[in-house]
JSON list of C-alpha atoms in Angstrom, two decimals:
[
{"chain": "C", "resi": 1, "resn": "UNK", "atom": "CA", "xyz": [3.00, 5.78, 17.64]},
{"chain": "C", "resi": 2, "resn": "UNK", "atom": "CA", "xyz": [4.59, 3.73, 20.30]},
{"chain": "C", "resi": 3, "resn": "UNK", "atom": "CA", "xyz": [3.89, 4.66, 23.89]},
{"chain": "C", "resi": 4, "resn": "UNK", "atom": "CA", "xyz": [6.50, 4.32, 26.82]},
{"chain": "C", "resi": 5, "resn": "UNK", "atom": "CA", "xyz": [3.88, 1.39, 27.74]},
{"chain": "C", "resi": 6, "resn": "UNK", "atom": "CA", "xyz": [5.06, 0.01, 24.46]},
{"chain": "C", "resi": 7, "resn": "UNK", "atom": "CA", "xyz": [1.62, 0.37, 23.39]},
{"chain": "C", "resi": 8, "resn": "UNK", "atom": "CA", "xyz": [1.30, 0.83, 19.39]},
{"chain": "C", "resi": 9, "resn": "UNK", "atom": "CA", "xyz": [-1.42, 3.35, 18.26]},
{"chain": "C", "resi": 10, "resn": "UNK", "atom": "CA", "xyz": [-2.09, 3.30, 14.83]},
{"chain": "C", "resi": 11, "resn": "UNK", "atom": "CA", "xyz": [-3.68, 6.29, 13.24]},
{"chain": "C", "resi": 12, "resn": "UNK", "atom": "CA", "xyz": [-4.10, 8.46, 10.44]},
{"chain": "C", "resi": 13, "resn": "UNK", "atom": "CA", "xyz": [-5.92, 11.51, 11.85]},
{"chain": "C", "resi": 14, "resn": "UNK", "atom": "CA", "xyz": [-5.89, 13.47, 8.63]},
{"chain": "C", "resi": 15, "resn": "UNK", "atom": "CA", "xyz": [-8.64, 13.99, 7.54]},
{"chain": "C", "resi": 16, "resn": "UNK", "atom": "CA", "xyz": [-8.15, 15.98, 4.86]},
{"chain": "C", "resi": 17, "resn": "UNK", "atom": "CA", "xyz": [-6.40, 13.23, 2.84]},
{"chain": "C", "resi": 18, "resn": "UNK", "atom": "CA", "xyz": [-9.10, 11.85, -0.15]},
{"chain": "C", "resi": 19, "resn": "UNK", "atom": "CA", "xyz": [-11.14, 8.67, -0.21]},
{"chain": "C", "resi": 20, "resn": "UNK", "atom": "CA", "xyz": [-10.09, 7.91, -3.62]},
{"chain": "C", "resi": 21, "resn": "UNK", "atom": "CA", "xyz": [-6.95, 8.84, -5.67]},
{"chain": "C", "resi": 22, "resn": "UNK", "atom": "CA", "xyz": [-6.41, 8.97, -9.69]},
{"chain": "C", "resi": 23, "resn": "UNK", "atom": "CA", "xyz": [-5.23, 5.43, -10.49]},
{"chain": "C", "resi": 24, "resn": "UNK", "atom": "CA", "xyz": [-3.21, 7.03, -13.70]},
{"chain": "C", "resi": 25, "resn": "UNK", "atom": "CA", "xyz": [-0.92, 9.69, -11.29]},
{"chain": "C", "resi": 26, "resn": "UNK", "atom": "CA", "xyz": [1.03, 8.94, -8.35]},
{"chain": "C", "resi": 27, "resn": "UNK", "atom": "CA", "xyz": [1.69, 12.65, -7.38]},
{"chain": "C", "resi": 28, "resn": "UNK", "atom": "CA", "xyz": [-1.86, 11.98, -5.14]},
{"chain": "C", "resi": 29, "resn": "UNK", "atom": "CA", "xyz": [-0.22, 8.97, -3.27]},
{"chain": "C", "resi": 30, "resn": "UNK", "atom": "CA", "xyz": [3.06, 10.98, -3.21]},
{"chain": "C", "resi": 31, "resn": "UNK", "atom": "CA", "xyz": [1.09, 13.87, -1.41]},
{"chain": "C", "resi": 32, "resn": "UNK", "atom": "CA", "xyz": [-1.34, 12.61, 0.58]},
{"chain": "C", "resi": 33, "resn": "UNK", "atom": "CA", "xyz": [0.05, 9.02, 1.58]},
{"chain": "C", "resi": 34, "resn": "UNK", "atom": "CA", "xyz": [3.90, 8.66, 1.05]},
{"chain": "C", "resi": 35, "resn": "UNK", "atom": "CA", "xyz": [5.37, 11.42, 3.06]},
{"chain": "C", "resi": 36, "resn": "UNK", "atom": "CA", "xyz": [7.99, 8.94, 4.37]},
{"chain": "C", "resi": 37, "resn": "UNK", "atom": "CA", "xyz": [9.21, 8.36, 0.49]},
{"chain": "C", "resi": 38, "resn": "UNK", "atom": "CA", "xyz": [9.29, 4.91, 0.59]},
{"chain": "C", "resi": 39, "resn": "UNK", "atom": "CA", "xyz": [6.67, 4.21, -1.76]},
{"chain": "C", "resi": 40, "resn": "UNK", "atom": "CA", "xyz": [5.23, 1.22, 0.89]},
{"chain": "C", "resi": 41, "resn": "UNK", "atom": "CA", "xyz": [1.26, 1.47, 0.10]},
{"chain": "C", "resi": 42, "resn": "UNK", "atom": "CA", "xyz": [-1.88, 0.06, 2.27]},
{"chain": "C", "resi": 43, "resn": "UNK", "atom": "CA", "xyz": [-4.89, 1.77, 0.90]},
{"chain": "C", "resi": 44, "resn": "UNK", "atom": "CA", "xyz": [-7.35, -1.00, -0.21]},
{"chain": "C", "resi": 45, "resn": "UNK", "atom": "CA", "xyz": [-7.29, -1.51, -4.11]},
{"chain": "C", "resi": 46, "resn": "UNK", "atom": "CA", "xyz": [-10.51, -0.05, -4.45]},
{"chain": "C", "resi": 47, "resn": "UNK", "atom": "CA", "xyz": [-9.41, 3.38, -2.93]},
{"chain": "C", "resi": 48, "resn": "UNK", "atom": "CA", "xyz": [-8.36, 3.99, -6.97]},
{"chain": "C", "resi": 49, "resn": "UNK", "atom": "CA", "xyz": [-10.49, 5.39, -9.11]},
{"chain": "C", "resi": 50, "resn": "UNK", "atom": "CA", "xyz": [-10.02, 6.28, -13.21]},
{"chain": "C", "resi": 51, "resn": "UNK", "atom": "CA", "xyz": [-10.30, 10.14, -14.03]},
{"chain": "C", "resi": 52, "resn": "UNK", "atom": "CA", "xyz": [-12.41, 8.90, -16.46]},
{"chain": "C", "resi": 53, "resn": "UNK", "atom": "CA", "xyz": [-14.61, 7.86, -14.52]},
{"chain": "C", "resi": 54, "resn": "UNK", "atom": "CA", "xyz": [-17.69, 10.41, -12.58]},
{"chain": "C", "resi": 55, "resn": "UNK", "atom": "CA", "xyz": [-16.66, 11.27, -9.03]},
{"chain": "C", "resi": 56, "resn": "UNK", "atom": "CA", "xyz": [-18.30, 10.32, -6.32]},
{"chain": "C", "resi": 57, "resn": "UNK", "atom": "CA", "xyz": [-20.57, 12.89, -4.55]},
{"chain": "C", "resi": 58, "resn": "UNK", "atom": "CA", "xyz": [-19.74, 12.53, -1.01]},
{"chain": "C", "resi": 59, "resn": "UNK", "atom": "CA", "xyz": [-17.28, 9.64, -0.84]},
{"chain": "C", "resi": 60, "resn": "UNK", "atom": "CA", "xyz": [-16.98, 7.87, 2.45]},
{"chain": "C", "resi": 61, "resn": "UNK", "atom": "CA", "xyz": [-14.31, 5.15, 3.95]},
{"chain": "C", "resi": 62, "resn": "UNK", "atom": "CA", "xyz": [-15.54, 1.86, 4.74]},
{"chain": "C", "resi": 63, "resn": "UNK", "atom": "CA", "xyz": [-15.21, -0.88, 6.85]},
{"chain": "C", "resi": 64, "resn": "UNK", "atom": "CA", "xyz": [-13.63, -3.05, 3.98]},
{"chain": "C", "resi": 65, "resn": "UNK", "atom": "CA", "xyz": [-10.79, -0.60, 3.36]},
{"chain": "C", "resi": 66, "resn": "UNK", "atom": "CA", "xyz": [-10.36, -0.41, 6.64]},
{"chain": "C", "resi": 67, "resn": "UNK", "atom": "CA", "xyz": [-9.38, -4.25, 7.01]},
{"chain": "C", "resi": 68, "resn": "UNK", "atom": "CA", "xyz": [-7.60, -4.44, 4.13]},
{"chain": "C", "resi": 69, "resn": "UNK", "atom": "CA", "xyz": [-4.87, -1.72, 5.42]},
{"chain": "C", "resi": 70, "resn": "UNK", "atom": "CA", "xyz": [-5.17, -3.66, 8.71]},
{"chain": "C", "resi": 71, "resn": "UNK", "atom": "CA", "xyz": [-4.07, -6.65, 6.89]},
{"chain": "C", "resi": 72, "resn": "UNK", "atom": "CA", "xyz": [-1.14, -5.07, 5.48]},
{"chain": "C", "resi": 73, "resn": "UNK", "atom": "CA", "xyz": [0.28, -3.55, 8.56]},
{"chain": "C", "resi": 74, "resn": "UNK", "atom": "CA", "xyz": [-0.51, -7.09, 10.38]},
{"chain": "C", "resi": 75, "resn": "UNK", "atom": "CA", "xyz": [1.90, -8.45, 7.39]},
{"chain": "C", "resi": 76, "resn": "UNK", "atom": "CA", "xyz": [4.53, -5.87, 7.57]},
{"chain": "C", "resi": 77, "resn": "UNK", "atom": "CA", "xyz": [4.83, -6.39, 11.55]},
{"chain": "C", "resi": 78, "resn": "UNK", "atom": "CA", "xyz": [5.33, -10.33, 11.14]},
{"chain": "C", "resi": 79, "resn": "UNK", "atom": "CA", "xyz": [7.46, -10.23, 7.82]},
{"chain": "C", "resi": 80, "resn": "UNK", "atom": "CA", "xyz": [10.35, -8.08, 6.73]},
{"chain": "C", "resi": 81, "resn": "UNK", "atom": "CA", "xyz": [8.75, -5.44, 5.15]},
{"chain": "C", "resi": 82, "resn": "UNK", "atom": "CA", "xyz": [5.50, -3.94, 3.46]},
{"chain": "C", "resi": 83, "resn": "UNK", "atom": "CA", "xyz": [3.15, -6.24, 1.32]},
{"chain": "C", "resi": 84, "resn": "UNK", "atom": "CA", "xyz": [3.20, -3.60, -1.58]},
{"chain": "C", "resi": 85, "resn": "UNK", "atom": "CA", "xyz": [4.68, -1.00, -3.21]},
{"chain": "C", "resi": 86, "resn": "UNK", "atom": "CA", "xyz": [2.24, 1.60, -4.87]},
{"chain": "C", "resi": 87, "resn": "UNK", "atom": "CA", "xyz": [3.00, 0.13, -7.98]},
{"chain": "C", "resi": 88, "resn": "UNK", "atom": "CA", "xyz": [2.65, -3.72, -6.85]},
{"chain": "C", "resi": 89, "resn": "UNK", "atom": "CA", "xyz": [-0.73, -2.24, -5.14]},
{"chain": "C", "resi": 90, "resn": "UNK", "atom": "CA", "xyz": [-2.18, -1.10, -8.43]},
{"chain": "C", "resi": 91, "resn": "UNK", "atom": "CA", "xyz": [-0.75, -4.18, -10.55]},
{"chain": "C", "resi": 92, "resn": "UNK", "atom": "CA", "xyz": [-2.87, -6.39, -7.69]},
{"chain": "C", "resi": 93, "resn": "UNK", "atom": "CA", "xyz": [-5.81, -4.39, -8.38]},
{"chain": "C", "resi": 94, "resn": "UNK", "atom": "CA", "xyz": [-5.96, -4.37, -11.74]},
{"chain": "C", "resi": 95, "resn": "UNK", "atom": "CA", "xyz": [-7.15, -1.07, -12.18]},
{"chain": "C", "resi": 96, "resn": "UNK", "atom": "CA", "xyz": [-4.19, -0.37, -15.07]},
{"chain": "C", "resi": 97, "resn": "UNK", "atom": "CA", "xyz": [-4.63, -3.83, -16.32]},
{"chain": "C", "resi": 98, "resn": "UNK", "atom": "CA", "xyz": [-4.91, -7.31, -15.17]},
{"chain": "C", "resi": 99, "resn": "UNK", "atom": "CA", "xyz": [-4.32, -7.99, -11.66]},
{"chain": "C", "resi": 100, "resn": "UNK", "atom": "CA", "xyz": [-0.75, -9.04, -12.19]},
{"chain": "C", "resi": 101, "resn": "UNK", "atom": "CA", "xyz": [0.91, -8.95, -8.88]},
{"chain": "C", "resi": 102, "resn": "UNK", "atom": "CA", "xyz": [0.27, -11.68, -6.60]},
{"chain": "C", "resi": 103, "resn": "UNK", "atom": "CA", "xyz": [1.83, -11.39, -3.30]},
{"chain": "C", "resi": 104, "resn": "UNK", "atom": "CA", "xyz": [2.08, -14.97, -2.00]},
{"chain": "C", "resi": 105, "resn": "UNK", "atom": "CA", "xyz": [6.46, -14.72, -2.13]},
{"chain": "C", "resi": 106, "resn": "UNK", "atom": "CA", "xyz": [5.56, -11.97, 0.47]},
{"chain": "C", "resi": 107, "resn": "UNK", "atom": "CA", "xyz": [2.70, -13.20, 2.59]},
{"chain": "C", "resi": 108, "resn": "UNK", "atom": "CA", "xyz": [5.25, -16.27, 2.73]},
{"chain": "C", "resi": 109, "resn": "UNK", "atom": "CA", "xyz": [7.26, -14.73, 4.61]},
{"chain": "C", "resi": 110, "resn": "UNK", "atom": "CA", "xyz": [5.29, -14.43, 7.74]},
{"chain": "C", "resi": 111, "resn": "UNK", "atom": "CA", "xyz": [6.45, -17.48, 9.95]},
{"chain": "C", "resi": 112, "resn": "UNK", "atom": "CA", "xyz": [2.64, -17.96, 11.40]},
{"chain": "C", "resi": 113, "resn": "UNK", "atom": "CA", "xyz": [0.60, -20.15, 9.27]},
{"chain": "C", "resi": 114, "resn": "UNK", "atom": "CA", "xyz": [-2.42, -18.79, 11.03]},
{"chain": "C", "resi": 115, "resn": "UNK", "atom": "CA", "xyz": [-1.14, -14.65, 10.39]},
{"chain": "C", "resi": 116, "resn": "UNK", "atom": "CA", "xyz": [-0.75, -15.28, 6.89]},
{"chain": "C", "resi": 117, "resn": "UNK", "atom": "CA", "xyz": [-4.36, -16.99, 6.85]},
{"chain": "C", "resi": 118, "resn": "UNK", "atom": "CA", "xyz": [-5.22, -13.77, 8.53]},
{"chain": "C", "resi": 119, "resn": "UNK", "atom": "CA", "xyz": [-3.12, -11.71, 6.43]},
{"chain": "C", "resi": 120, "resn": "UNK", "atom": "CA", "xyz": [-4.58, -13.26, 2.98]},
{"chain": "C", "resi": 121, "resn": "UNK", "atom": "CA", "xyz": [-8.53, -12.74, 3.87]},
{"chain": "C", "resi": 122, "resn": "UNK", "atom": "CA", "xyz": [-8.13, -9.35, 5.39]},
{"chain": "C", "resi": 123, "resn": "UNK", "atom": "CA", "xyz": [-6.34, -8.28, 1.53]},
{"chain": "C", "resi": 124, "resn": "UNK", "atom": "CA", "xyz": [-8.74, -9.73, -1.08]},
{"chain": "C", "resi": 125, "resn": "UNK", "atom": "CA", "xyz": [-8.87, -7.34, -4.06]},
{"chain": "C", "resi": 126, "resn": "UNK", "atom": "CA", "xyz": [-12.95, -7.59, -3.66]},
{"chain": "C", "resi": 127, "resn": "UNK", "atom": "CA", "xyz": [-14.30, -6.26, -0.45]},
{"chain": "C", "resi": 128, "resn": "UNK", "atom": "CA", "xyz": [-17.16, -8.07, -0.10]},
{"chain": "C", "resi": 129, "resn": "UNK", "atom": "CA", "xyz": [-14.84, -11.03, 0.24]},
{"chain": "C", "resi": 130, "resn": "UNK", "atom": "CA", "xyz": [-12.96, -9.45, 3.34]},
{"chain": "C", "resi": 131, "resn": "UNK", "atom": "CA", "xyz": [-14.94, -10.06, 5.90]},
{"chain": "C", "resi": 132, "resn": "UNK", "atom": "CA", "xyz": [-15.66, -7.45, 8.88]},
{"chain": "C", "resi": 133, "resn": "UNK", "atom": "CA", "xyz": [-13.94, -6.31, 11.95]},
{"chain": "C", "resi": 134, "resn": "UNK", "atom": "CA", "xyz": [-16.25, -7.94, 14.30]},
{"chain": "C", "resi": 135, "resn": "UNK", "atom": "CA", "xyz": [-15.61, -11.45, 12.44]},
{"chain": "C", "resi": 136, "resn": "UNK", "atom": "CA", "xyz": [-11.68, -11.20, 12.88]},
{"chain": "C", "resi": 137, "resn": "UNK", "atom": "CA", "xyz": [-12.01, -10.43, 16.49]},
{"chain": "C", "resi": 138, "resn": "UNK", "atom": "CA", "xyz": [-14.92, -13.14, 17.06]},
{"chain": "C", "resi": 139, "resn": "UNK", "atom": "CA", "xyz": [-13.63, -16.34, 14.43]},
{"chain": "C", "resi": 140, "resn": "UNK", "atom": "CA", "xyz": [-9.74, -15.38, 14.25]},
{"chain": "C", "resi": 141, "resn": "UNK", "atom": "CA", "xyz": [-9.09, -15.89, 18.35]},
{"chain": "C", "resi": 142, "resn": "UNK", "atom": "CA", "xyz": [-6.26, -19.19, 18.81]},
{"chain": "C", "resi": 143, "resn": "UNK", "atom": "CA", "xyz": [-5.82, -18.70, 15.03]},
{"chain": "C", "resi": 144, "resn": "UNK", "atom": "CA", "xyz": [-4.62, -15.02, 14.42]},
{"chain": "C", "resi": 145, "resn": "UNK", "atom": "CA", "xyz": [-4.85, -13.55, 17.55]},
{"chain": "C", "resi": 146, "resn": "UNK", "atom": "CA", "xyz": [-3.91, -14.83, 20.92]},
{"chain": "C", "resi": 147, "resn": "UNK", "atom": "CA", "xyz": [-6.42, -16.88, 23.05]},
{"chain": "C", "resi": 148, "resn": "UNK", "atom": "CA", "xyz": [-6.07, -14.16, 25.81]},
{"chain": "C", "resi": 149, "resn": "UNK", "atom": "CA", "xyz": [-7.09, -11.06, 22.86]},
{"chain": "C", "resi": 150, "resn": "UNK", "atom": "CA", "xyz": [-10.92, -10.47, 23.88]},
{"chain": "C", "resi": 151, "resn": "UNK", "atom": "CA", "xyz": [-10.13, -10.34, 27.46]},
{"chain": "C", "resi": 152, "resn": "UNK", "atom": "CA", "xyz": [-7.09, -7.60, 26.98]},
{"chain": "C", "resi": 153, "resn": "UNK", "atom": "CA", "xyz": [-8.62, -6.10, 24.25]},
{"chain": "C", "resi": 154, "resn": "UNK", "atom": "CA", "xyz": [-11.65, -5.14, 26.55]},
{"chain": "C", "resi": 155, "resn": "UNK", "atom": "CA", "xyz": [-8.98, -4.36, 29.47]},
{"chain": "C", "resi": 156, "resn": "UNK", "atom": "CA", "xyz": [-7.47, -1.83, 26.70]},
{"chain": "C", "resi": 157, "resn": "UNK", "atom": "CA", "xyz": [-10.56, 0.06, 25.93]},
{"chain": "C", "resi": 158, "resn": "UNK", "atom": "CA", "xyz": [-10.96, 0.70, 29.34]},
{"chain": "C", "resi": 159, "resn": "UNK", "atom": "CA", "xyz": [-7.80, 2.02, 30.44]},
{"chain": "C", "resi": 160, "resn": "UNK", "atom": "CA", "xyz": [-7.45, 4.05, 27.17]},
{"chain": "C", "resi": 161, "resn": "UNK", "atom": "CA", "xyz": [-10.23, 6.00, 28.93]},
{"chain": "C", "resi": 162, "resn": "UNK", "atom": "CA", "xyz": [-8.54, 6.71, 32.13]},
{"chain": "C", "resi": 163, "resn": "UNK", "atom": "CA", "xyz": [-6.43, 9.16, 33.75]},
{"chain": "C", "resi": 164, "resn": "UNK", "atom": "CA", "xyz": [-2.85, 7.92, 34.22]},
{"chain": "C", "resi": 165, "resn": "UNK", "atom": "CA", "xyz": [-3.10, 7.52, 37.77]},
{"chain": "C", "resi": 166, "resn": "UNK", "atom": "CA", "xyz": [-6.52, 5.30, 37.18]},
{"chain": "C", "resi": 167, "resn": "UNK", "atom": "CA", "xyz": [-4.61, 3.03, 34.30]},
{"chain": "C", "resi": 168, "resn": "UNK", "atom": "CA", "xyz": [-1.77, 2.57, 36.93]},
{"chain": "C", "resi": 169, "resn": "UNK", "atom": "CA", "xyz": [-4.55, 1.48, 40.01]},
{"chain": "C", "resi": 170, "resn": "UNK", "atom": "CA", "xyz": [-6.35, -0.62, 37.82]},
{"chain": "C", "resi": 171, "resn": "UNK", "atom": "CA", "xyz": [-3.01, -2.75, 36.01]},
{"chain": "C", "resi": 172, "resn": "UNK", "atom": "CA", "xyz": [-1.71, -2.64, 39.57]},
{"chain": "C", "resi": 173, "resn": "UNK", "atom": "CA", "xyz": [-5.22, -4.45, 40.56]},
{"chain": "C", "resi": 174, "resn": "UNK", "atom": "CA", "xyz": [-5.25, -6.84, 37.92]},
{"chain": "C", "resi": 175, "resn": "UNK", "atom": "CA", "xyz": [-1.84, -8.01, 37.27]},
{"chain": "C", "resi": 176, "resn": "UNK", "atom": "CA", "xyz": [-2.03, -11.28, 38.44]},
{"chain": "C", "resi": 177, "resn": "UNK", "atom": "CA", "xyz": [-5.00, -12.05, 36.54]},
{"chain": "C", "resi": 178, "resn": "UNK", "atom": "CA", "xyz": [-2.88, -10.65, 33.15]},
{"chain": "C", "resi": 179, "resn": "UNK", "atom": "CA", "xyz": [0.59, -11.73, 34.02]},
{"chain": "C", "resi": 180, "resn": "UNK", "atom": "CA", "xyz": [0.36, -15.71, 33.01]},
{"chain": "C", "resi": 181, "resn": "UNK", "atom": "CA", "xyz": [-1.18, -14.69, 30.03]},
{"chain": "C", "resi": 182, "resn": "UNK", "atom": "CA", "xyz": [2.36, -13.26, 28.77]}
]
């Protein structure tokens, strides 16, 4: 969602949609993650599971899948277009067969050196090799996210949590501290 403040939220409230989907039907992804049609796909590789396999008892989200759909949407806002289709998404995660789709012609087409760095640890087909939020916002400053990121970030947070006339006091305070930053 984009704000009048051109502020983009990014959200998926729905909590009804499934940790893991049948990696041998798409009418799951169809459903529950491609209302839009256009087959684009960011769950993390390890969000498919085989029906042959046991289900899980109370399956949970984690942290890892978390940054890997991060990684995609940071990819699709600094290239043309998503990092993977469904069926690119599976083919990289070798859950049909062996990992066949690499997406370097992609990921090349970020202009930033540093985002596609970014872009190419945060979407690792194993999670462990990922990394966690906290290291992205604490390592990736000057590199993949602008020097000026903790400070706004924190600024963010808090005006996220105020009234409207509060947010407009408290910009109104600090915007000569924030302007040379942009």
């Amino acid at each position: 969602r984009l704000t009048s403040w051109n502020w983009l939220y990014i959200t998926d409230f729905a909590s009804y949609k499934p940790v893991f989907i049948p990696d041998d039907e798409s009418f799951s992804f169809s459903y529950y993650f491609d209302t839009s049609g256009t087959r684009s796909c960011y769950l993390a590789p390890e969000r498919f599971e085989s029906s042959s396999q046991p289900k899980a008892e109370n399956p949970k989200l984690t942290q890892q899948m978390d940054v890997f759909s991060a990684g995609c949407i940071i990819a699709e806002l600094f290239s043309d277009g998503p990092l993977f289709t469904y069926a690119e998404l599976l083919n990289y995660s070798g859950r049909r067969n062996e990992a066949t789709y690499d997406p370097s012609s992609k990921l090349n087409r970020i202009p930033q050196k540093s985002v596609r760095k970014l872009v190419q640890r945060m979407i690792q087909r194993n999670p462990d090799d990922r990394g966690t939020i906290s290291e992205y916002l604490n390592n990736w400053i000057g590199l993949g996210f602008p020097s000026y990121f903790p400070e706004l970030y924190s600024d963010i947070l808090s005006l996220m949590r105020m009234d409207p006339d509060g947010k407009i006091l408290k910009i109104k305070q600090d915007f000569n501290k924030l302007k040379p930053q942009f």
